[in-house]
Coordinates of C-alpha atoms in Angstrom, one line a residue:
X1 CA -48.3 -32.7 -49.0
X2 CA -50.2 -32.7 -45.6
X3 CA -46.4 -33.1 -44.2
X4 CA -45.4 -30.2 -46.1
X5 CA -48.1 -27.9 -45.4
X6 CA -47.7 -28.8 -41.5
X7 CA -43.8 -28.0 -41.7
X8 CA -44.3 -24.9 -43.5
X9 CA -46.9 -23.8 -40.9
X10 CA -44.5 -24.4 -38.1
X11 CA -41.7 -22.6 -39.9
X12 CA -43.3 -19.7 -40.8
X13 CA -45.9 -18.7 -38.0
X14 CA -46.0 -20.9 -34.9
X15 CA -42.3 -20.9 -34.1
X16 CA -41.5 -17.2 -34.6
X17 CA -44.6 -16.6 -32.6
X18 CA -43.0 -18.6 -29.6
X19 CA -39.5 -17.2 -30.2
X20 CA -41.1 -13.5 -29.9
X21 CA -42.9 -14.3 -27.0
X22 CA -39.8 -15.9 -25.2
X23 CA -37.7 -12.7 -26.2
X24 CA -40.5 -10.5 -24.6
X25 CA -40.5 -12.6 -21.6
X26 CA -36.8 -12.5 -21.4
X27 CA -37.0 -8.5 -22.0
X28 CA -39.4 -8.2 -19.2
X29 CA -37.3 -10.1 -16.4
X30 CA -34.1 -7.8 -17.7
X31 CA -36.3 -4.9 -17.1
X32 CA -37.2 -6.0 -13.5
X33 CA -33.5 -6.7 -12.7
X34 CA -31.0 -4.4 -11.3
X35 CA -27.5 -4.4 -13.3
X36 CA -24.9 -5.2 -10.8
X37 CA -22.5 -2.3 -10.0
X38 CA -18.9 -3.2 -10.1
X39 CA -17.6 -0.3 -8.2
X40 CA -20.4 -0.2 -5.4
X41 CA -18.5 1.1 -2.7
X42 CA -18.1 -0.7 0.6
X43 CA -18.3 1.1 4.3
X44 CA -14.8 1.2 5.7
X45 CA -15.0 1.1 9.6
X46 CA -11.9 0.5 11.4
X47 CA -11.3 0.2 15.2
X48 CA -8.0 1.6 16.8
X49 CA -5.4 -0.6 18.7
X50 CA -4.5 0.4 22.0
X51 CA -1.9 2.7 22.5
X52 CA 1.2 1.5 24.0
X53 CA 2.8 1.8 27.4
X54 CA 6.0 1.5 29.1
X55 CA 7.6 -2.1 28.9
X56 CA 5.4 -3.2 26.1
X57 CA 7.0 -5.3 23.9
X58 CA 7.2 -4.2 19.8
X59 CA 8.0 -6.4 17.0
X60 CA 10.6 -5.7 14.0
X61 CA 9.8 -7.5 10.4
X62 CA 10.7 -6.9 7.2
X63 CA 7.9 -7.5 5.0
X64 CA 9.6 -6.1 1.7
X65 CA 13.4 -5.9 1.3
X66 CA 16.2 -7.2 3.4
X67 CA 17.5 -4.1 5.9
X68 CA 20.8 -5.0 7.3
X69 CA 20.7 -6.2 10.7
X70 CA 23.1 -3.1 12.1
X71 CA 20.0 -0.6 11.4
X72 CA 17.6 -3.4 12.7
X73 CA 19.9 -3.3 16.0
X74 CA 20.3 0.4 16.0
X75 CA 16.3 0.7 15.8
X76 CA 15.9 -1.9 18.6
X77 CA 18.6 0.6 20.6
X78 CA 15.8 3.6 20.0
X79 CA 13.0 1.5 21.1
X80 CA 14.6 0.8 24.3
X81 CA 15.4 4.7 24.7
X82 CA 11.4 5.1 24.6
X83 CA 10.7 2.6 27.3
X84 CA 9.8 -0.1 24.9
X85 CA 10.9 -3.8 24.8
X86 CA 11.9 -4.5 21.1
X87 CA 11.4 -7.8 19.9
X88 CA 13.0 -9.1 16.3
X89 CA 11.3 -11.1 14.0
X90 CA 12.7 -14.7 13.5
X91 CA 13.4 -14.2 9.9
X92 CA 14.6 -10.6 9.7
X93 CA 18.2 -11.8 8.7
X94 CA 17.2 -13.6 5.9
X95 CA 17.8 -12.9 2.3
X96 CA 16.0 -14.4 -0.8
X97 CA 16.5 -13.7 -4.4
X98 CA 19.5 -11.0 -3.5
X99 CA 16.9 -8.4 -2.4
X100 CA 14.1 -9.7 -0.5
X101 CA 14.1 -10.2 3.2
X102 CA 13.3 -13.8 2.9
X103 CA 10.9 -15.8 1.2
X104 CA 7.4 -15.0 0.5
X105 CA 6.8 -17.9 3.1
X106 CA 9.1 -16.7 5.6
X107 CA 8.0 -12.7 5.2
X108 CA 4.4 -14.2 5.8
X109 CA 5.4 -15.9 8.8
X110 CA 6.8 -13.1 10.6
X111 CA 3.8 -11.1 10.3
X112 CA 1.8 -14.3 11.3
X113 CA 4.2 -14.4 14.4
X114 CA 3.8 -10.8 15.5
X115 CA 0.2 -10.6 15.0
X116 CA -0.1 -13.9 17.1
X117 CA 1.7 -13.4 19.8
X118 CA -0.4 -11.7 22.6
X119 CA 2.5 -10.3 24.3
X120 CA 3.7 -8.0 21.0
X121 CA 1.6 -4.8 20.9
X122 CA 3.2 -2.7 17.8
X123 CA 4.7 -3.8 14.6
X124 CA 7.3 -1.8 13.0
X125 CA 8.8 -2.5 9.6
X126 CA 12.0 -2.2 8.6
X127 CA 12.2 -1.2 5.4
X128 CA 9.6 -0.6 2.0
X129 CA 11.6 -1.4 -1.4
X130 CA 8.9 -4.3 -3.1
X131 CA 7.7 -7.4 -2.2
X132 CA 4.6 -7.1 -0.2
X133 CA 2.0 -7.4 -2.9
X134 CA 3.2 -11.1 -2.9
X135 CA 1.7 -11.3 0.3
X136 CA -1.8 -10.4 -0.2
X137 CA -2.8 -13.8 -1.4
X138 CA -1.1 -15.6 1.6
X139 CA -3.1 -13.5 4.1
X140 CA -6.6 -13.4 5.4
X141 CA -8.7 -10.3 6.4
X142 CA -9.7 -12.2 9.5
X143 CA -6.7 -12.9 10.8
X144 CA -5.6 -9.6 10.6
X145 CA -8.4 -8.5 12.7
X146 CA -8.3 -10.9 15.2
X147 CA -5.9 -9.1 17.6
X148 CA -5.7 -5.5 16.5
X149 CA -2.2 -3.9 17.1
X150 CA -0.4 -1.0 15.4
X151 CA 1.6 -1.4 12.3
X152 CA 4.1 0.9 11.2
X153 CA 5.5 1.5 7.6
X154 CA 5.4 3.4 4.4
X155 CA 6.3 3.0 0.7
X156 CA 5.9 -0.5 0.0
X157 CA 4.1 -0.8 3.4
X158 CA 1.1 0.9 1.9
X159 CA 0.0 -2.7 0.6
X160 CA -0.3 -3.7 4.4
X161 CA -2.2 -0.7 5.3
X162 CA -4.7 -1.5 2.6
X163 CA -5.3 -5.0 4.1
X164 CA -5.8 -3.5 7.8
X165 CA -7.9 -0.9 6.6
X166 CA -9.9 -3.5 4.6
X167 CA -9.4 -5.8 7.8
X168 CA -11.1 -2.9 10.0
X169 CA -8.0 -2.2 11.9
X170 CA -6.1 1.3 11.9
X171 CA -2.6 1.5 11.2
X172 CA 0.1 3.9 10.9
X173 CA 1.9 5.5 8.1
X174 CA 5.3 6.4 9.5
X175 CA 9.1 5.9 9.3
X176 CA 10.9 2.7 9.7
X177 CA 13.8 1.3 10.9
X178 CA 15.8 2.4 7.8
X179 CA 15.3 6.0 9.2
X180 CA 15.0 5.2 12.8
X181 CA 18.3 3.9 13.0
X182 CA 19.7 7.4 12.7
X183 CA 19.3 7.9 16.2
X184 CA 15.3 8.4 16.5
X185 CA 15.5 12.0 17.9
X186 CA 14.5 13.7 15.0
X187 CA 10.7 15.0 14.9
X188 CA 9.5 12.6 12.3
X189 CA 10.5 9.8 15.0
X190 CA 9.7 11.4 18.0
X191 CA 5.9 12.2 16.5
X192 CA 5.6 8.7 15.9
X193 CA 6.7 7.6 19.1
X194 CA 4.2 10.1 20.4
X195 CA 1.4 8.6 18.6
X196 CA 2.2 5.2 19.6
X197 CA 1.8 6.3 23.1
X198 CA -1.6 8.0 22.6
X199 CA -0.9 11.7 22.0
X200 CA -2.5 12.5 18.3
X201 CA -1.1 14.9 16.4
X202 CA -3.7 17.9 15.0
X203 CA -1.3 19.3 11.7
X204 CA -1.3 22.7 11.0
X205 CA -0.1 22.9 7.3
X206 CA 1.3 26.3 5.0
X207 CA -0.5 27.3 2.3
X208 CA 0.2 26.1 -1.2
X209 CA -0.4 27.6 -4.6
X210 CA -1.8 24.1 -6.0
X211 CA -4.5 23.6 -3.0
X212 CA -8.2 23.6 -3.9
X213 CA -10.0 25.1 -1.1
X214 CA -12.8 23.4 0.6
X215 CA -13.7 20.9 4.1
X216 CA -14.3 17.3 4.2
X217 CA -14.3 14.3 6.6
X218 CA -13.7 11.0 5.8
X219 CA -11.6 7.5 5.9
X220 CA -7.8 8.0 5.5
X221 CA -6.6 5.6 3.0
X222 CA -3.7 5.2 0.4
X223 CA 0.3 6.0 0.7
X224 CA 2.7 5.3 -2.1
X225 CA 0.3 5.4 -5.6
X226 CA 2.5 3.2 -7.4
X227 CA 2.3 0.6 -4.3
X228 CA -1.6 0.8 -3.8
X229 CA -2.9 1.5 -7.2
X230 CA -1.7 -1.8 -8.8
X231 CA -3.8 -3.6 -5.9
X232 CA -7.0 -2.3 -7.4
X233 CA -9.4 -5.6 -7.3
X234 CA -7.4 -7.6 -4.6
X235 CA -8.5 -7.6 -0.9
X236 CA -6.0 -5.0 -0.1
X237 CA -7.8 -2.4 -2.2
X238 CA -8.9 0.3 0.2
X239 CA -10.3 2.3 -3.1
X240 CA -13.8 0.3 -3.0
X241 CA -14.5 2.5 0.1
X242 CA -17.2 5.4 0.2
X243 CA -16.2 8.9 1.5
X244 CA -12.4 8.7 1.0
X245 CA -9.6 11.0 2.0
X246 CA -7.2 9.9 -0.2
X247 CA -3.4 10.5 0.4
X248 CA -0.9 9.9 -2.3
X249 CA 2.9 10.1 -2.3
X250 CA 6.0 9.1 -4.5
X251 CA 9.5 9.0 -5.0
X252 CA 11.7 8.5 -7.8
X253 CA 8.9 8.3 -10.6
X254 CA 8.3 10.1 -13.9
X255 CA 5.4 12.4 -14.0
X256 CA 3.8 10.3 -16.9
X257 CA 3.6 7.3 -14.5
X258 CA 2.2 9.5 -11.5
X259 CA -0.5 10.4 -14.1
X260 CA -1.2 7.1 -15.3
X261 CA -1.9 5.8 -11.8
X262 CA -4.1 8.6 -11.1
X263 CA -5.9 7.8 -14.5
X264 CA -6.2 3.9 -13.7
X265 CA -8.0 5.5 -10.3
X266 CA -9.9 7.9 -12.2
X267 CA -11.2 5.1 -14.5
X268 CA -12.3 2.9 -11.7
X269 CA -14.3 5.6 -10.1
X270 CA -12.0 5.8 -7.1
X271 CA -11.7 9.9 -7.4
X272 CA -15.7 9.7 -7.7
X273 CA -15.8 8.4 -3.8
X274 CA -13.2 10.9 -2.6
X275 CA -14.3 13.6 -0.5
X276 CA -11.0 15.1 -0.3
X277 CA -7.3 14.4 -1.3
X278 CA -4.1 15.0 0.4
X279 CA -0.8 15.3 -1.8
X280 CA 2.2 14.1 0.1
X281 CA 5.7 14.5 -1.1
X282 CA 7.1 13.8 -4.6
X283 CA 10.5 13.5 -4.0
X284 CA 13.0 13.1 -6.8
X285 CA 10.4 13.1 -9.6
X286 CA 10.6 13.7 -13.1
X287 CA 9.7 16.8 -14.7
X288 CA 9.5 15.7 -18.3
X289 CA 6.5 18.0 -19.0
X290 CA 6.1 21.7 -18.8
X291 CA 4.2 21.4 -15.2
X292 CA 6.1 23.1 -12.3
X293 CA 5.5 20.3 -10.1
X294 CA 3.5 17.1 -9.9
X295 CA 1.0 18.8 -7.6
X296 CA 0.4 21.6 -10.8
X297 CA -0.2 18.4 -12.9
X298 CA -2.7 16.6 -10.3
X299 CA -4.5 20.0 -9.6
X300 CA -5.6 20.1 -13.4
X301 CA -6.8 16.5 -13.0
X302 CA -8.7 17.1 -9.6
X303 CA -10.4 20.5 -9.8
X304 CA -13.2 19.3 -11.7
X305 CA -14.0 17.1 -8.5
X306 CA -14.8 20.2 -6.9
X307 CA -13.3 18.5 -3.5
X308 CA -10.9 20.0 -1.2
X309 CA -7.0 19.2 -1.9
X310 CA -4.4 19.7 0.3
X311 CA -0.9 19.8 -1.1
X312 CA 2.5 19.7 0.5
X313 CA 1.9 17.3 3.3
X314 CA 5.3 16.4 4.6
X315 CA 4.9 12.5 4.6
X316 CA 6.6 10.3 2.0
X317 CA 10.1 10.2 1.0
X318 CA 11.2 13.7 1.5
X319 CA 13.4 14.9 4.8
X320 CA 10.1 14.8 7.1
X321 CA 7.6 11.9 7.1
X322 CA 5.3 12.9 9.7
X323 CA 2.9 10.3 10.7
X324 CA -0.8 9.5 9.5
X325 CA -3.2 7.2 11.0
X326 CA -4.6 5.1 8.0
X327 CA -8.0 4.0 8.5
X328 CA -8.6 6.6 10.9
X329 CA -12.0 9.4 10.2
X330 CA -10.2 12.4 9.6
X331 CA -11.1 16.2 9.0
X332 CA -9.4 18.6 6.5
X333 CA -10.0 21.9 6.3
X334 CA -8.3 23.7 3.2
X335 CA -8.0 27.6 3.3
X336 CA -6.2 30.0 1.2
X337 CA -3.9 30.7 4.4
X338 CA -3.5 27.5 5.4
X339 CA -4.7 23.9 6.4
X340 CA -5.5 21.8 9.0
X341 CA -5.6 17.8 9.3
X342 CA -7.3 16.4 12.1
X343 CA -7.8 12.6 13.0
X344 CA -11.0 12.1 15.0
X345 CA -9.9 9.5 17.4
X346 CA -9.5 9.1 20.9
X347 CA -6.5 10.5 22.6
X348 CA -4.4 13.4 23.6
X349 CA -4.5 15.9 21.1
X350 CA -0.8 17.4 20.2
X351 CA -1.0 20.6 18.0
X352 CA 1.8 20.3 15.3
X353 CA 2.7 23.2 12.9
X354 CA 4.3 21.6 10.0
X355 CA 6.2 24.8 8.8
X356 CA 8.3 24.7 12.1
X357 CA 9.4 21.0 11.9
X358 CA 13.2 21.3 11.6
X359 CA 14.6 19.1 8.4
X360 CA 17.4 16.6 9.6
X361 CA 20.2 16.2 7.3
X362 CA 19.6 13.3 4.7
X363 CA 20.6 13.3 1.1
X364 CA 18.6 12.7 -1.8
X365 CA 20.6 9.8 -2.5
X366 CA 19.7 8.5 0.8
X367 CA 16.2 9.0 0.7
X368 CA 16.2 6.8 -2.6
X369 CA 18.3 4.0 -0.6
X370 CA 15.8 4.0 2.3
X371 CA 12.9 3.9 -0.5
X372 CA 14.5 0.6 -1.8
X373 CA 14.7 2.2 -5.3
X374 CA 18.6 2.0 -5.4
X375 CA 21.3 -0.2 -3.4

């Protein structure tokens, strides 16, 4: 009987009281602690590589799809005409799986070769297409920042821009061998050459009906949205940064897929961290909705953020692809009569009126081929 009473006392009184005290203690601990914020922004602080001078070596590599050696050789001729010394990567002529410019190991090897050779002062990618997402886990941020040097490319190269920005090194979103091989005398090419040599463009951009007026400064990140949006959460994810100026362009995608990628950014808090947005070219993109343009569709999403939006900047897969310094602090001023984009870095400032730039002869099919969307 005594044992039963003791058991009953423990069951009905002592144990519940002890459990209550433990719960109160846990509750107090929770109240005194901060819940981790998975979207806590990071500070992006990038150094500018040295500008080039006559005689400097420039590496030509293929981190994505294969580029015919004929194009690489023509690009080398263009670089020589600029007074630079082209050096072709050891694995540029390789082909893997019918599309890639070599295996993952070979493509990573060429990046490391270009980074680690102190005589090489800049790196120009031959082509985009697809494949750089495969390289993320094979490169470290430490090795990317050990010897800062310019890397040039766009489209699928947006992944490498993300890695370099996270490593703290500026890079150039600009034209590649697949375009330079056409001669290198068009303004897209010569402005990129000028930037490499220390002439920094200050762009004046015509007014656009989907612009959202305002001024902002921040770190320029982004590129091809279907390339950089899937990198969220990886070490190539630049959208974790604070005070962003986000640049977005695309080619050959449906409106709904562009909307999907932007919604992914939105749901991950990226748009909340943006001080401003630059919309580049949306070349040969679908029109399955009643929006008159991709810019009109994105305007509806972005207007609630009350930040400046600069539309129609000629960069991406269009006829003109003007160079942008990724990872640089930039200022945008969007007005009703036009906009300006300025890079807050040292160098000789060069005023560029984008409306006055002539359009080179290139077909829509050629643009798709350069992007790696078709053969």
